[in-house]
CSV table of C-alpha atoms in Angstrom, one decimal:
chain,number,residue,atom,x,y,z
A,351,MET,CA,-72.5,-202.6,-66.3
A,352,SER,CA,-74.4,-203.7,-63.1
A,353,ASP,CA,-72.7,-204.8,-59.9
A,354,GLU,CA,-75.7,-206.7,-58.6
A,355,PRO,CA,-75.0,-210.1,-57.1
A,356,LYS,CA,-75.5,-213.0,-59.5
A,357,THR,CA,-77.9,-214.7,-57.0
A,358,LEU,CA,-80.4,-211.9,-56.3
A,359,ASP,CA,-83.7,-212.8,-54.7
A,360,PRO,CA,-86.3,-212.2,-57.4
A,361,ALA,CA,-88.7,-211.0,-54.7
A,362,ALA,CA,-86.4,-208.0,-54.1
A,363,VAL,CA,-86.6,-206.6,-57.6
A,364,THR,CA,-90.0,-206.0,-59.1
A,365,ARG,CA,-89.1,-204.3,-62.4
A,366,PRO,CA,-86.0,-204.0,-64.5
A,367,ALA,CA,-84.0,-200.8,-64.9
A,368,PRO,CA,-85.1,-198.8,-67.9
A,369,VAL,CA,-82.9,-198.5,-70.9
A,370,PRO,CA,-81.0,-195.2,-70.4
A,371,GLU,CA,-81.3,-194.0,-74.0
A,372,ARG,CA,-85.1,-194.0,-74.0
A,373,PRO,CA,-87.1,-191.0,-72.9
A,374,ALA,CA,-88.1,-191.1,-69.2
A,375,PRO,CA,-91.6,-192.6,-68.7
A,376,THR,CA,-94.3,-190.7,-67.1
A,377,PRO,CA,-95.8,-192.0,-63.9
A,378,ASP,CA,-98.7,-193.6,-65.7
A,379,GLY,CA,-96.4,-195.7,-67.8
A,380,GLY,CA,-96.8,-193.5,-71.0
A,381,ARG,CA,-94.3,-191.2,-72.6
A,382,THR,CA,-94.3,-187.5,-72.0
A,383,ALA,CA,-95.5,-185.8,-75.2
A,384,ARG,CA,-93.0,-183.5,-76.8
A,385,TRP,CA,-95.5,-180.6,-76.7
A,386,THR,CA,-95.8,-181.1,-73.0
A,387,LEU,CA,-92.0,-180.9,-72.5
A,388,GLY,CA,-91.9,-177.8,-74.6
A,389,LEU,CA,-94.7,-176.2,-72.6
A,390,VAL,CA,-93.0,-177.1,-69.4
A,391,SER,CA,-89.7,-175.6,-70.7
A,392,VAL,CA,-91.4,-172.3,-71.6
A,393,GLY,CA,-93.2,-172.3,-68.2
A,394,LEU,CA,-89.9,-172.9,-66.3
A,395,VAL,CA,-88.3,-169.9,-68.1
A,396,LEU,CA,-91.2,-167.5,-67.6
A,397,ALA,CA,-91.7,-168.7,-64.0
A,398,ALA,CA,-88.0,-168.1,-63.2
A,399,LEU,CA,-88.1,-164.6,-64.7
A,400,ASN,CA,-90.7,-163.8,-62.1
A,401,LEU,CA,-89.0,-165.1,-59.0
A,402,ARG,CA,-87.1,-161.9,-58.2
A,403,PRO,CA,-88.5,-158.8,-59.9
A,404,ALA,CA,-91.0,-158.3,-57.0
A,405,ILE,CA,-87.9,-157.9,-54.7
A,406,THR,CA,-85.3,-156.1,-56.8
A,407,SER,CA,-87.8,-153.7,-58.3
A,408,LEU,CA,-88.8,-152.6,-54.8
A,409,GLY,CA,-85.2,-152.2,-53.8
A,410,ALA,CA,-84.6,-149.9,-56.7
A,411,LEU,CA,-87.5,-147.6,-55.6
A,412,LEU,CA,-87.4,-148.2,-51.8
A,413,GLU,CA,-86.7,-144.5,-51.1
A,414,GLU,CA,-89.7,-143.3,-53.2
A,415,VAL,CA,-92.0,-146.0,-51.8
A,416,SER,CA,-91.0,-145.1,-48.2
A,417,ALA,CA,-91.7,-141.5,-48.8
A,418,GLY,CA,-95.0,-142.1,-50.6
A,419,LEU,CA,-96.3,-144.4,-47.9
A,420,HIS,CA,-94.7,-142.5,-45.0
A,421,MET,CA,-92.7,-145.5,-43.8
A,422,SER,CA,-90.3,-145.1,-41.0
A,423,GLY,CA,-86.7,-146.1,-41.4
A,424,THR,CA,-87.2,-149.1,-39.2
A,425,VAL,CA,-90.2,-150.3,-41.3
A,426,ALA,CA,-88.2,-149.8,-44.5
A,427,GLY,CA,-85.3,-151.8,-43.0
A,428,ILE,CA,-87.6,-154.6,-41.9
A,429,LEU,CA,-89.0,-154.7,-45.4
A,430,THR,CA,-85.7,-155.8,-46.8
A,431,SER,CA,-85.8,-158.9,-44.6
A,432,VAL,CA,-89.4,-159.9,-45.5
A,433,PRO,CA,-88.5,-161.9,-48.6
A,434,PRO,CA,-86.4,-164.6,-46.9
A,435,LEU,CA,-88.9,-164.8,-44.0
A,436,CYS,CA,-91.8,-165.4,-46.4
A,437,PHE,CA,-89.7,-167.9,-48.3
A,438,ALA,CA,-89.1,-169.9,-45.2
A,439,ILE,CA,-92.7,-169.7,-43.9
A,440,PHE,CA,-94.6,-170.4,-47.1
A,441,GLY,CA,-92.0,-172.6,-48.7
A,442,ILE,CA,-92.6,-175.3,-46.1
A,443,THR,CA,-96.1,-175.8,-47.4
A,444,ALA,CA,-95.0,-176.6,-50.9
A,445,PRO,CA,-94.5,-180.4,-50.4
A,446,ARG,CA,-98.0,-180.9,-49.0
A,447,LEU,CA,-99.6,-178.8,-51.7
A,448,ALA,CA,-97.7,-180.7,-54.4
A,449,ARG,CA,-98.9,-184.0,-53.1
A,450,ARG,CA,-102.5,-182.8,-52.9
A,451,PHE,CA,-102.7,-180.9,-56.3
A,452,GLY,CA,-99.5,-181.7,-58.2
A,453,PRO,CA,-96.5,-179.5,-58.5
A,454,ALA,CA,-97.5,-178.0,-61.9
A,455,ALA,CA,-100.8,-176.8,-60.4
A,456,VAL,CA,-99.1,-175.3,-57.4
A,457,VAL,CA,-96.6,-173.5,-59.6
A,458,CYS,CA,-99.5,-172.1,-61.7
A,459,ALA,CA,-101.2,-170.9,-58.5
A,460,GLY,CA,-97.8,-169.4,-57.4
A,461,MET,CA,-97.5,-167.4,-60.6
A,462,ALA,CA,-101.1,-166.2,-60.1
A,463,ALA,CA,-100.3,-165.1,-56.6
A,464,ILE,CA,-97.3,-163.2,-57.9
A,465,LEU,CA,-99.5,-161.5,-60.5
A,466,ALA,CA,-102.1,-160.6,-57.9
A,467,GLY,CA,-99.5,-159.2,-55.5
A,468,LEU,CA,-97.8,-157.1,-58.2
A,469,LEU,CA,-101.2,-155.7,-59.2
A,470,LEU,CA,-102.4,-154.9,-55.7
A,471,ARG,CA,-99.2,-153.4,-54.4
A,472,PRO,CA,-99.3,-150.2,-56.4
A,473,LEU,CA,-102.9,-149.7,-55.2
A,474,ALA,CA,-102.0,-149.8,-51.6
A,475,SER,CA,-102.8,-146.6,-49.7
A,476,GLY,CA,-100.9,-147.5,-46.5
A,477,THR,CA,-98.0,-149.6,-45.2
A,478,ALA,CA,-100.1,-152.5,-44.0
A,479,ALA,CA,-101.8,-153.0,-47.3
A,480,PHE,CA,-98.5,-152.7,-49.2
A,481,LEU,CA,-96.9,-155.3,-46.9
A,482,ALA,CA,-99.9,-157.6,-47.4
A,483,ALA,CA,-99.7,-157.4,-51.2
A,484,SER,CA,-96.0,-157.9,-51.1
A,485,ALA,CA,-96.5,-161.0,-48.9
A,486,LEU,CA,-99.0,-162.4,-51.4
A,487,ALA,CA,-96.4,-162.1,-54.2
A,488,LEU,CA,-93.7,-163.5,-52.0
A,489,MET,CA,-95.9,-166.5,-51.1
A,490,GLY,CA,-96.2,-167.3,-54.8
A,491,ILE,CA,-92.4,-167.0,-55.2
A,492,ALA,CA,-91.8,-169.2,-52.1
A,493,VAL,CA,-93.8,-172.2,-53.3
A,494,SER,CA,-92.4,-171.9,-56.8
A,495,ASN,CA,-88.8,-171.7,-55.5
A,496,VAL,CA,-89.2,-175.0,-53.8
A,497,LEU,CA,-91.0,-176.8,-56.7
A,498,MET,CA,-88.7,-175.7,-59.5
A,499,PRO,CA,-86.2,-178.6,-58.8
A,500,VAL,CA,-89.2,-181.0,-58.5
A,501,ILE,CA,-90.6,-179.9,-61.9
A,502,VAL,CA,-87.2,-180.6,-63.5
A,503,LYS,CA,-86.9,-184.0,-61.8
A,504,ARG,CA,-90.4,-184.9,-62.9
A,505,TYR,CA,-90.3,-183.9,-66.5
A,506,PHE,CA,-86.6,-183.9,-67.3
A,507,PRO,CA,-84.9,-186.7,-65.3
A,508,ASP,CA,-82.3,-187.1,-67.9
A,509,ARG,CA,-81.4,-183.4,-68.2
A,510,ILE,CA,-81.3,-182.1,-64.6
A,511,GLY,CA,-78.2,-180.1,-65.2
A,512,SER,CA,-79.1,-178.4,-68.4
A,513,MET,CA,-82.7,-177.6,-67.3
A,514,THR,CA,-81.6,-176.4,-63.9
A,515,GLY,CA,-79.1,-174.1,-65.7
A,516,LEU,CA,-81.8,-172.9,-68.0
A,517,TYR,CA,-84.2,-171.7,-65.3
A,518,SER,CA,-81.3,-170.4,-63.1
A,519,MET,CA,-80.2,-168.4,-66.0
A,520,ALA,CA,-83.7,-167.0,-66.5
A,521,LEU,CA,-83.9,-166.2,-62.8
A,522,ALA,CA,-80.6,-164.3,-62.9
A,523,LEU,CA,-81.8,-162.4,-66.0
A,524,GLY,CA,-85.1,-161.4,-64.3
A,525,THR,CA,-83.1,-160.3,-61.2
A,526,SER,CA,-80.7,-158.1,-63.2
A,527,LEU,CA,-83.4,-156.7,-65.5
A,528,ALA,CA,-85.6,-155.6,-62.6
A,529,ALA,CA,-82.6,-154.0,-60.9
A,530,ALA,CA,-81.4,-152.1,-64.0
A,531,LEU,CA,-84.7,-151.1,-65.7
A,532,THR,CA,-87.1,-150.3,-62.9
A,533,VAL,CA,-85.8,-146.7,-62.3
A,534,PRO,CA,-85.6,-145.8,-66.0
A,535,MET,CA,-89.1,-147.2,-66.7
A,536,THR,CA,-90.4,-145.3,-63.7
A,537,ASP,CA,-88.9,-142.1,-65.1
A,538,ALA,CA,-90.4,-142.9,-68.6
A,539,LEU,CA,-93.8,-143.3,-67.0
A,540,GLY,CA,-93.8,-139.9,-65.4
A,541,GLY,CA,-91.9,-140.7,-62.2
A,542,ASP,CA,-94.7,-142.5,-60.5
A,543,TRP,CA,-93.3,-145.3,-58.4
A,544,ARG,CA,-96.7,-147.1,-58.4
A,545,LEU,CA,-96.5,-147.5,-62.2
A,546,GLY,CA,-92.8,-148.5,-62.0
A,547,LEU,CA,-93.7,-151.4,-59.7
A,548,GLY,CA,-96.9,-152.4,-61.4
A,549,VAL,CA,-95.4,-152.8,-64.8
A,550,TRP,CA,-93.7,-156.0,-63.8
A,551,ALA,CA,-97.2,-157.6,-63.5
A,552,VAL,CA,-97.1,-157.9,-67.3
A,553,ILE,CA,-94.4,-160.6,-67.2
A,554,ALA,CA,-96.2,-162.3,-64.3
A,555,ALA,CA,-99.4,-162.5,-66.4
A,556,LEU,CA,-97.5,-164.2,-69.2
A,557,ALA,CA,-96.0,-166.7,-66.7
A,558,VAL,CA,-99.4,-168.0,-65.7
A,559,LEU,CA,-100.4,-169.1,-69.2
A,560,PRO,CA,-98.0,-172.1,-69.9
A,561,TRP,CA,-99.0,-173.8,-66.6
A,562,LEU,CA,-102.8,-173.7,-67.2
A,563,PRO,CA,-102.8,-176.8,-69.5
A,564,LEU,CA,-100.8,-178.7,-66.8
A,565,VAL,CA,-103.0,-177.9,-63.9
A,566,LYS,CA,-104.7,-181.4,-64.0
A,567,ASP,CA,-101.4,-183.2,-64.0
A,568,ARG,CA,-101.3,-184.4,-60.4
A,569,THR,CA,-98.6,-187.0,-60.9
A,570,GLY,CA,-95.7,-184.7,-60.3
A,571,THR,CA,-94.1,-186.6,-57.4
A,572,ALA,CA,-93.0,-189.3,-59.8
A,573,ARG,CA,-90.5,-191.7,-58.3
A,574,THR,CA,-87.3,-192.8,-59.8
A,575,GLU,CA,-87.2,-196.4,-58.6
A,576,PRO,CA,-84.3,-197.3,-56.4
A,577,GLY,CA,-81.6,-199.1,-58.3
A,578,THR,CA,-82.4,-197.6,-61.7
A,579,LYS,CA,-80.1,-195.3,-63.6
A,580,GLU,CA,-81.4,-192.3,-65.5
A,581,SER,CA,-79.7,-191.2,-68.6
A,582,GLY,CA,-77.6,-188.1,-68.3
A,583,ALA,CA,-74.8,-187.3,-66.0
A,584,GLY,CA,-76.7,-185.3,-63.4
A,585,SER,CA,-79.4,-187.7,-62.4
A,586,ARG,CA,-77.7,-191.0,-62.1
A,587,THR,CA,-78.5,-193.4,-59.3
A,588,GLU,CA,-75.6,-195.6,-58.4
A,589,SER,CA,-76.3,-199.3,-59.1
A,590,ARG,CA,-74.1,-200.3,-56.2
A,591,SER,CA,-76.9,-199.3,-53.8
A,592,ALA,CA,-79.7,-201.1,-55.6
A,593,PRO,CA,-79.5,-204.6,-54.0
A,594,ARG,CA,-79.3,-203.0,-50.5
A,595,THR,CA,-82.3,-200.7,-51.1
A,596,GLU,CA,-84.4,-203.3,-52.8
A,597,SER,CA,-83.7,-206.0,-50.3
A,598,ARG,CA,-84.6,-203.6,-47.5
A,599,THR,CA,-87.9,-202.9,-49.2
A,600,ALA,CA,-88.6,-206.6,-49.6
A,601,SER,CA,-87.8,-207.4,-46.0
A,602,ARG,CA,-90.1,-204.7,-44.7
A,603,THR,CA,-93.1,-205.2,-47.0
A,604,GLY,CA,-92.8,-208.8,-48.1
A,605,SER,CA,-92.5,-207.6,-51.7
A,606,GLY,CA,-90.6,-205.2,-53.8
A,607,THR,CA,-93.5,-202.9,-54.6
A,608,ALA,CA,-93.2,-200.3,-51.9
A,609,PRO,CA,-90.3,-197.8,-52.4
A,610,ALA,CA,-87.8,-198.0,-49.5
A,611,ALA,CA,-86.7,-194.5,-50.2
A,612,GLU,CA,-90.1,-193.0,-49.2
A,613,THR,CA,-90.0,-194.9,-45.9
A,614,ALA,CA,-86.4,-193.9,-45.2
A,615,LEU,CA,-87.1,-190.2,-45.9
A,616,ARG,CA,-89.3,-189.7,-42.9
A,617,PRO,CA,-86.5,-188.7,-40.5
A,618,LEU,CA,-85.1,-186.2,-43.0
A,619,TYR,CA,-83.8,-183.9,-40.2
A,620,ARG,CA,-81.4,-186.7,-39.3
A,621,SER,CA,-79.6,-186.6,-42.6
A,622,ARG,CA,-76.2,-184.9,-42.5
A,623,THR,CA,-76.4,-184.3,-46.2
A,624,ALA,CA,-79.8,-182.5,-45.9
A,625,TRP,CA,-78.4,-180.3,-43.1
A,626,ALA,CA,-75.2,-179.6,-45.0
A,627,LEU,CA,-77.2,-178.6,-48.1
A,628,ALA,CA,-79.6,-176.4,-46.0
A,629,CYS,CA,-76.7,-174.6,-44.4
A,630,PHE,CA,-75.0,-174.1,-47.7
A,631,PHE,CA,-78.2,-172.8,-49.2
A,632,GLY,CA,-78.6,-170.4,-46.2
A,633,LEU,CA,-75.1,-169.0,-46.4
A,634,GLN,CA,-75.2,-168.4,-50.1
A,635,ALA,CA,-78.6,-166.7,-49.7
A,636,THR,CA,-77.1,-164.6,-47.0
A,637,GLY,CA,-74.4,-163.4,-49.3
A,638,ALA,CA,-76.8,-162.8,-52.1
A,639,TYR,CA,-79.2,-160.6,-50.0
A,640,ILE,CA,-76.4,-158.7,-48.5
A,641,THR,CA,-75.0,-158.0,-52.0
A,642,MET,CA,-78.4,-156.9,-53.3
A,643,GLY,CA,-79.2,-154.7,-50.3
A,644,TRP,CA,-75.9,-153.1,-49.5
A,645,MET,CA,-73.3,-153.3,-52.3
A,646,PRO,CA,-74.5,-150.1,-54.0
A,647,GLN,CA,-74.2,-148.2,-50.8
A,648,ILE,CA,-70.7,-149.6,-50.2
A,649,PHE,CA,-69.6,-148.2,-53.6
A,650,ARG,CA,-71.3,-144.9,-53.1
A,651,ASP,CA,-69.7,-144.4,-49.7
A,652,ALA,CA,-66.3,-145.1,-51.4
A,653,GLY,CA,-66.9,-142.2,-53.8
A,654,VAL,CA,-68.5,-144.1,-56.7
A,655,PRO,CA,-71.3,-142.1,-58.4
A,656,ALA,CA,-74.8,-143.3,-57.6
A,657,SER,CA,-75.6,-144.2,-61.2
A,658,THR,CA,-72.4,-146.2,-61.5
A,659,ALA,CA,-73.1,-148.0,-58.3
A,660,GLY,CA,-76.4,-149.2,-59.7
A,661,VAL,CA,-74.7,-150.4,-62.9
A,662,LEU,CA,-72.2,-152.3,-60.7
A,663,LEU,CA,-75.0,-154.1,-59.0
A,664,ALA,CA,-76.5,-155.0,-62.3
A,665,VAL,CA,-73.1,-156.4,-63.5
A,666,THR,CA,-73.0,-158.5,-60.3
A,667,MET,CA,-76.5,-159.8,-61.0
A,668,VAL,CA,-76.0,-160.4,-64.7
A,669,MET,CA,-72.9,-162.6,-64.1
A,670,GLY,CA,-75.4,-165.3,-63.2
A,671,VAL,CA,-77.0,-165.4,-66.6
A,672,PRO,CA,-74.2,-167.4,-68.5
A,673,LEU,CA,-72.7,-169.1,-65.4
A,674,ALA,CA,-76.1,-170.3,-64.2
A,675,PHE,CA,-76.3,-172.4,-67.3
A,676,VAL,CA,-72.7,-173.6,-67.2
A,677,ILE,CA,-72.3,-174.5,-63.6
A,678,PRO,CA,-75.2,-176.9,-63.2
A,679,ARG,CA,-74.1,-178.8,-66.3
A,680,LEU,CA,-70.5,-179.0,-65.0
A,681,ALA,CA,-71.8,-180.1,-61.6
A,682,THR,CA,-73.8,-183.0,-62.9
A,683,ARG,CA,-70.6,-184.3,-64.6
A,684,MET,CA,-68.7,-184.5,-61.4
A,685,ARG,CA,-69.0,-187.1,-58.7
A,686,HIS,CA,-68.2,-184.5,-56.0
A,687,GLN,CA,-69.2,-180.9,-56.4
A,688,GLY,CA,-66.8,-179.7,-53.6
A,689,PRO,CA,-64.3,-178.2,-56.1
A,690,ILE,CA,-66.9,-175.9,-57.6
A,691,VAL,CA,-68.0,-174.8,-54.1
A,692,VAL,CA,-64.5,-173.9,-53.2
A,693,ALA,CA,-63.8,-172.1,-56.5
A,694,LEU,CA,-67.0,-169.9,-56.1
A,695,GLY,CA,-66.2,-169.3,-52.4
A,696,THR,CA,-62.6,-168.2,-53.3
A,697,CYS,CA,-64.0,-165.7,-55.8
A,698,GLY,CA,-66.2,-164.3,-53.0
A,699,LEU,CA,-63.2,-164.0,-50.6
A,700,VAL,CA,-61.1,-162.1,-53.2
A,701,GLY,CA,-64.1,-159.9,-54.0
A,702,TYR,CA,-64.7,-158.9,-50.4
A,703,THR,CA,-61.0,-158.4,-49.8
A,704,GLY,CA,-61.0,-156.0,-52.7
A,705,LEU,CA,-64.0,-154.1,-51.3
A,706,LEU,CA,-62.2,-153.8,-48.0
A,707,LEU,CA,-58.8,-152.6,-49.4
A,708,ALA,CA,-59.7,-150.7,-52.6
A,709,PRO,CA,-63.5,-150.4,-53.1
A,710,ALA,CA,-63.4,-147.7,-55.7
A,711,GLY,CA,-60.1,-148.5,-57.5
A,712,GLY,CA,-61.1,-152.1,-58.5
A,713,ALA,CA,-64.9,-151.7,-58.3
A,714,TRP,CA,-65.6,-153.4,-61.6
A,715,VAL,CA,-63.4,-156.4,-60.8
A,716,TRP,CA,-65.0,-156.8,-57.3
A,717,ALA,CA,-68.5,-156.7,-58.9
A,718,VAL,CA,-67.6,-159.4,-61.3
A,719,LEU,CA,-66.0,-161.6,-58.7
A,720,LEU,CA,-69.0,-161.3,-56.3
A,721,GLY,CA,-71.3,-162.0,-59.2
A,722,ILE,CA,-69.4,-165.3,-59.8
A,723,SER,CA,-69.6,-166.1,-56.1
A,724,ASN,CA,-73.3,-165.6,-56.1
A,725,CYS,CA,-73.6,-168.4,-58.6
A,726,SER,CA,-73.6,-170.8,-55.7
A,727,PHE,CA,-77.4,-170.5,-55.9
A,728,PRO,CA,-77.8,-172.6,-59.1
A,729,LEU,CA,-75.2,-175.0,-57.8
A,730,ALA,CA,-77.3,-175.5,-54.6
A,731,LEU,CA,-80.4,-176.1,-56.7
A,732,THR,CA,-78.6,-178.7,-58.8
A,733,MET,CA,-77.3,-180.5,-55.8
A,734,ILE,CA,-80.9,-180.7,-54.4
A,735,GLY,CA,-81.8,-182.7,-57.5
A,736,MET,CA,-78.8,-184.9,-57.2
A,737,ARG,CA,-79.0,-185.8,-53.5
A,738,SER,CA,-82.2,-187.9,-53.8
A,739,ARG,CA,-83.2,-190.8,-56.0
A,740,THR,CA,-86.9,-190.1,-56.1
A,741,GLY,CA,-89.3,-187.3,-56.9
A,742,THR,CA,-90.7,-187.6,-53.4
A,743,GLY,CA,-87.2,-187.2,-52.0
A,744,VAL,CA,-86.5,-184.2,-54.1
A,745,VAL,CA,-89.6,-182.3,-53.1
A,746,ARG,CA,-89.0,-182.9,-49.4
A,747,LEU,CA,-85.3,-182.1,-49.6
A,748,SER,CA,-86.0,-179.0,-51.6
A,749,ALA,CA,-88.5,-177.7,-49.0
A,750,PHE,CA,-86.2,-178.6,-46.1
A,751,ALA,CA,-83.0,-177.1,-47.6
A,752,GLN,CA,-84.7,-173.9,-48.8
A,753,CYS,CA,-86.9,-173.3,-45.8
A,754,VAL,CA,-84.1,-173.9,-43.3
A,755,GLY,CA,-81.7,-172.0,-45.6
A,756,TYR,CA,-83.9,-168.9,-45.8
A,757,LEU,CA,-84.3,-168.9,-42.1
A,758,ILE,CA,-80.5,-168.9,-41.7
A,759,SER,CA,-80.3,-165.9,-44.2
A,760,ILE,CA,-82.7,-163.6,-42.4
A,761,PRO,CA,-80.3,-162.0,-39.9
A,762,GLY,CA,-77.5,-161.4,-42.4
A,763,PRO,CA,-78.7,-158.1,-44.0
A,764,LEU,CA,-79.9,-156.7,-40.7
A,765,LEU,CA,-76.6,-157.6,-39.0
A,766,VAL,CA,-74.6,-155.8,-41.7
A,767,GLY,CA,-76.7,-152.7,-41.2
A,768,VAL,CA,-76.3,-152.8,-37.4
A,769,LEU,CA,-72.5,-153.3,-37.7
A,770,TYR,CA,-72.2,-150.4,-40.2
A,771,GLN,CA,-74.2,-148.1,-38.0
A,772,HIS,CA,-72.2,-148.9,-34.8
A,773,SER,CA,-68.7,-149.2,-36.3
A,774,GLY,CA,-69.0,-146.1,-38.4
A,775,GLY,CA,-67.7,-147.7,-41.5
A,776,TRP,CA,-67.7,-150.7,-43.8
A,777,GLY,CA,-64.6,-152.5,-42.4
A,778,VAL,CA,-66.3,-154.7,-39.9
A,779,PRO,CA,-69.3,-155.5,-42.1
A,780,ILE,CA,-67.2,-156.5,-45.1
A,781,ALA,CA,-64.9,-158.6,-42.9
A,782,LEU,CA,-68.1,-160.4,-41.8
A,783,MET,CA,-69.2,-160.9,-45.4
A,784,GLY,CA,-65.8,-162.4,-46.3
A,785,GLY,CA,-65.7,-164.5,-43.2
A,786,LEU,CA,-69.0,-166.2,-44.1
A,787,MET,CA,-67.4,-167.6,-47.2
A,788,VAL,CA,-65.3,-170.0,-45.1
A,789,PRO,CA,-68.2,-172.0,-43.5
A,790,GLN,CA,-70.0,-171.8,-46.8
A,791,MET,CA,-67.2,-173.6,-48.5
A,792,ILE,CA,-67.0,-176.2,-45.7
A,793,VAL,CA,-70.7,-177.1,-45.6
A,794,GLY,CA,-71.0,-176.9,-49.4
A,795,SER,CA,-68.2,-179.4,-49.8
A,796,LEU,CA,-70.0,-181.7,-47.4
A,797,ALA,CA,-73.2,-181.3,-49.3
A,798,GLY,CA,-71.4,-182.0,-52.6
A,799,ARG,CA,-70.3,-185.5,-51.6
A,800,ASP,CA,-71.4,-188.4,-53.9
A,801,ARG,CA,-74.3,-189.7,-51.8
A,802,THR,CA,-78.0,-189.4,-51.5
A,803,ILE,CA,-80.2,-188.9,-48.5
A,804,GLU,CA,-81.5,-192.4,-48.9
A,805,ASP,CA,-77.9,-193.7,-48.4
A,806,GLU,CA,-77.9,-192.1,-44.9
A,807,SER,CA,-81.1,-193.8,-43.9
């Protein structure tokens, strides 16, 4: 039921809202073919599987790689901070590339870059070449990271929650599989770390294939017209804002044909919601990279066997497989996602408190709780898709939130290492990890408010 005024200027509205039950129209006015949607679904899953193995497989073999390439301890430490740095630097280019070539083509190129990097990295004879090959793979990951929410908004506007959950689940699965299987596969291949890293190129090669037929689709920044309501709980646009937005467009252009949202998005850095979402993304990424980089060592220093510590990390990562599908669907059914943010942050606080007080005694419980807390990542991706009405808005918000967020996350793992070295134990670093949960819950609650970035313009 619309709340539009009964006497609405016809010049302010150029087209009626689509019927919610119908499939979302493509930008050219046609209907997206079922085979195309199926191909995109397969492509999303395979792409998501490839967004972390380049990182976690290296972490599993970092000692062997460092010895093989004669890396110093400082270089090896810096290597753990390269991923978020590359995500921030290269991710900012994704919106411009998507406008020029279309998001599907850019994701296809991203998968090809991951494949090339994973193939070249084992061939590196020195540290510089290894870092360059790693940067190539991370570049592909960066642009694909930013454009995943855009692809969902473009092809599945009525299923944002479920499709975000699907690729988030695949991402968590790829992360945990690389962490758990890289060392055993390396041993099975004769103990050569080069083969252990290179084997992940097989999945990357498969991920390129579904995107090839979509390369010519350059209409990926499809707009959801202001004032329309998409079917599904996660992608609704409130009708209460339609008269205001459409009237603003008419007054600026003389007609209702130019989207007001695109004009209003120019000063995105002035949006409180965009900044809250970027800070939330950055703090959850900080916790995730600290967990991936340091949690096994925390358990080992507490007396847990090395093999068990690796399994505990895999348990933490695998928690994201089921929850990454459930949380986005739940989030899209809520007007305010703050309660989910607080619930996940509370799990993190309890988990870090347990690590501080009884790291070995309750190791399995702490691993599960921290795994639940790390599911703030799919929640952040879901909120990116919900905080803008248009495809243009989503691509810019995704780039802003992820690039700023990854910049925020860079110091975290390094700071934990410095505190551990200078304090002589894990008390201060773990206290820092737990303390970061508090601002994460605050900014996450602000980002979860029922509004869009267009509302703030």
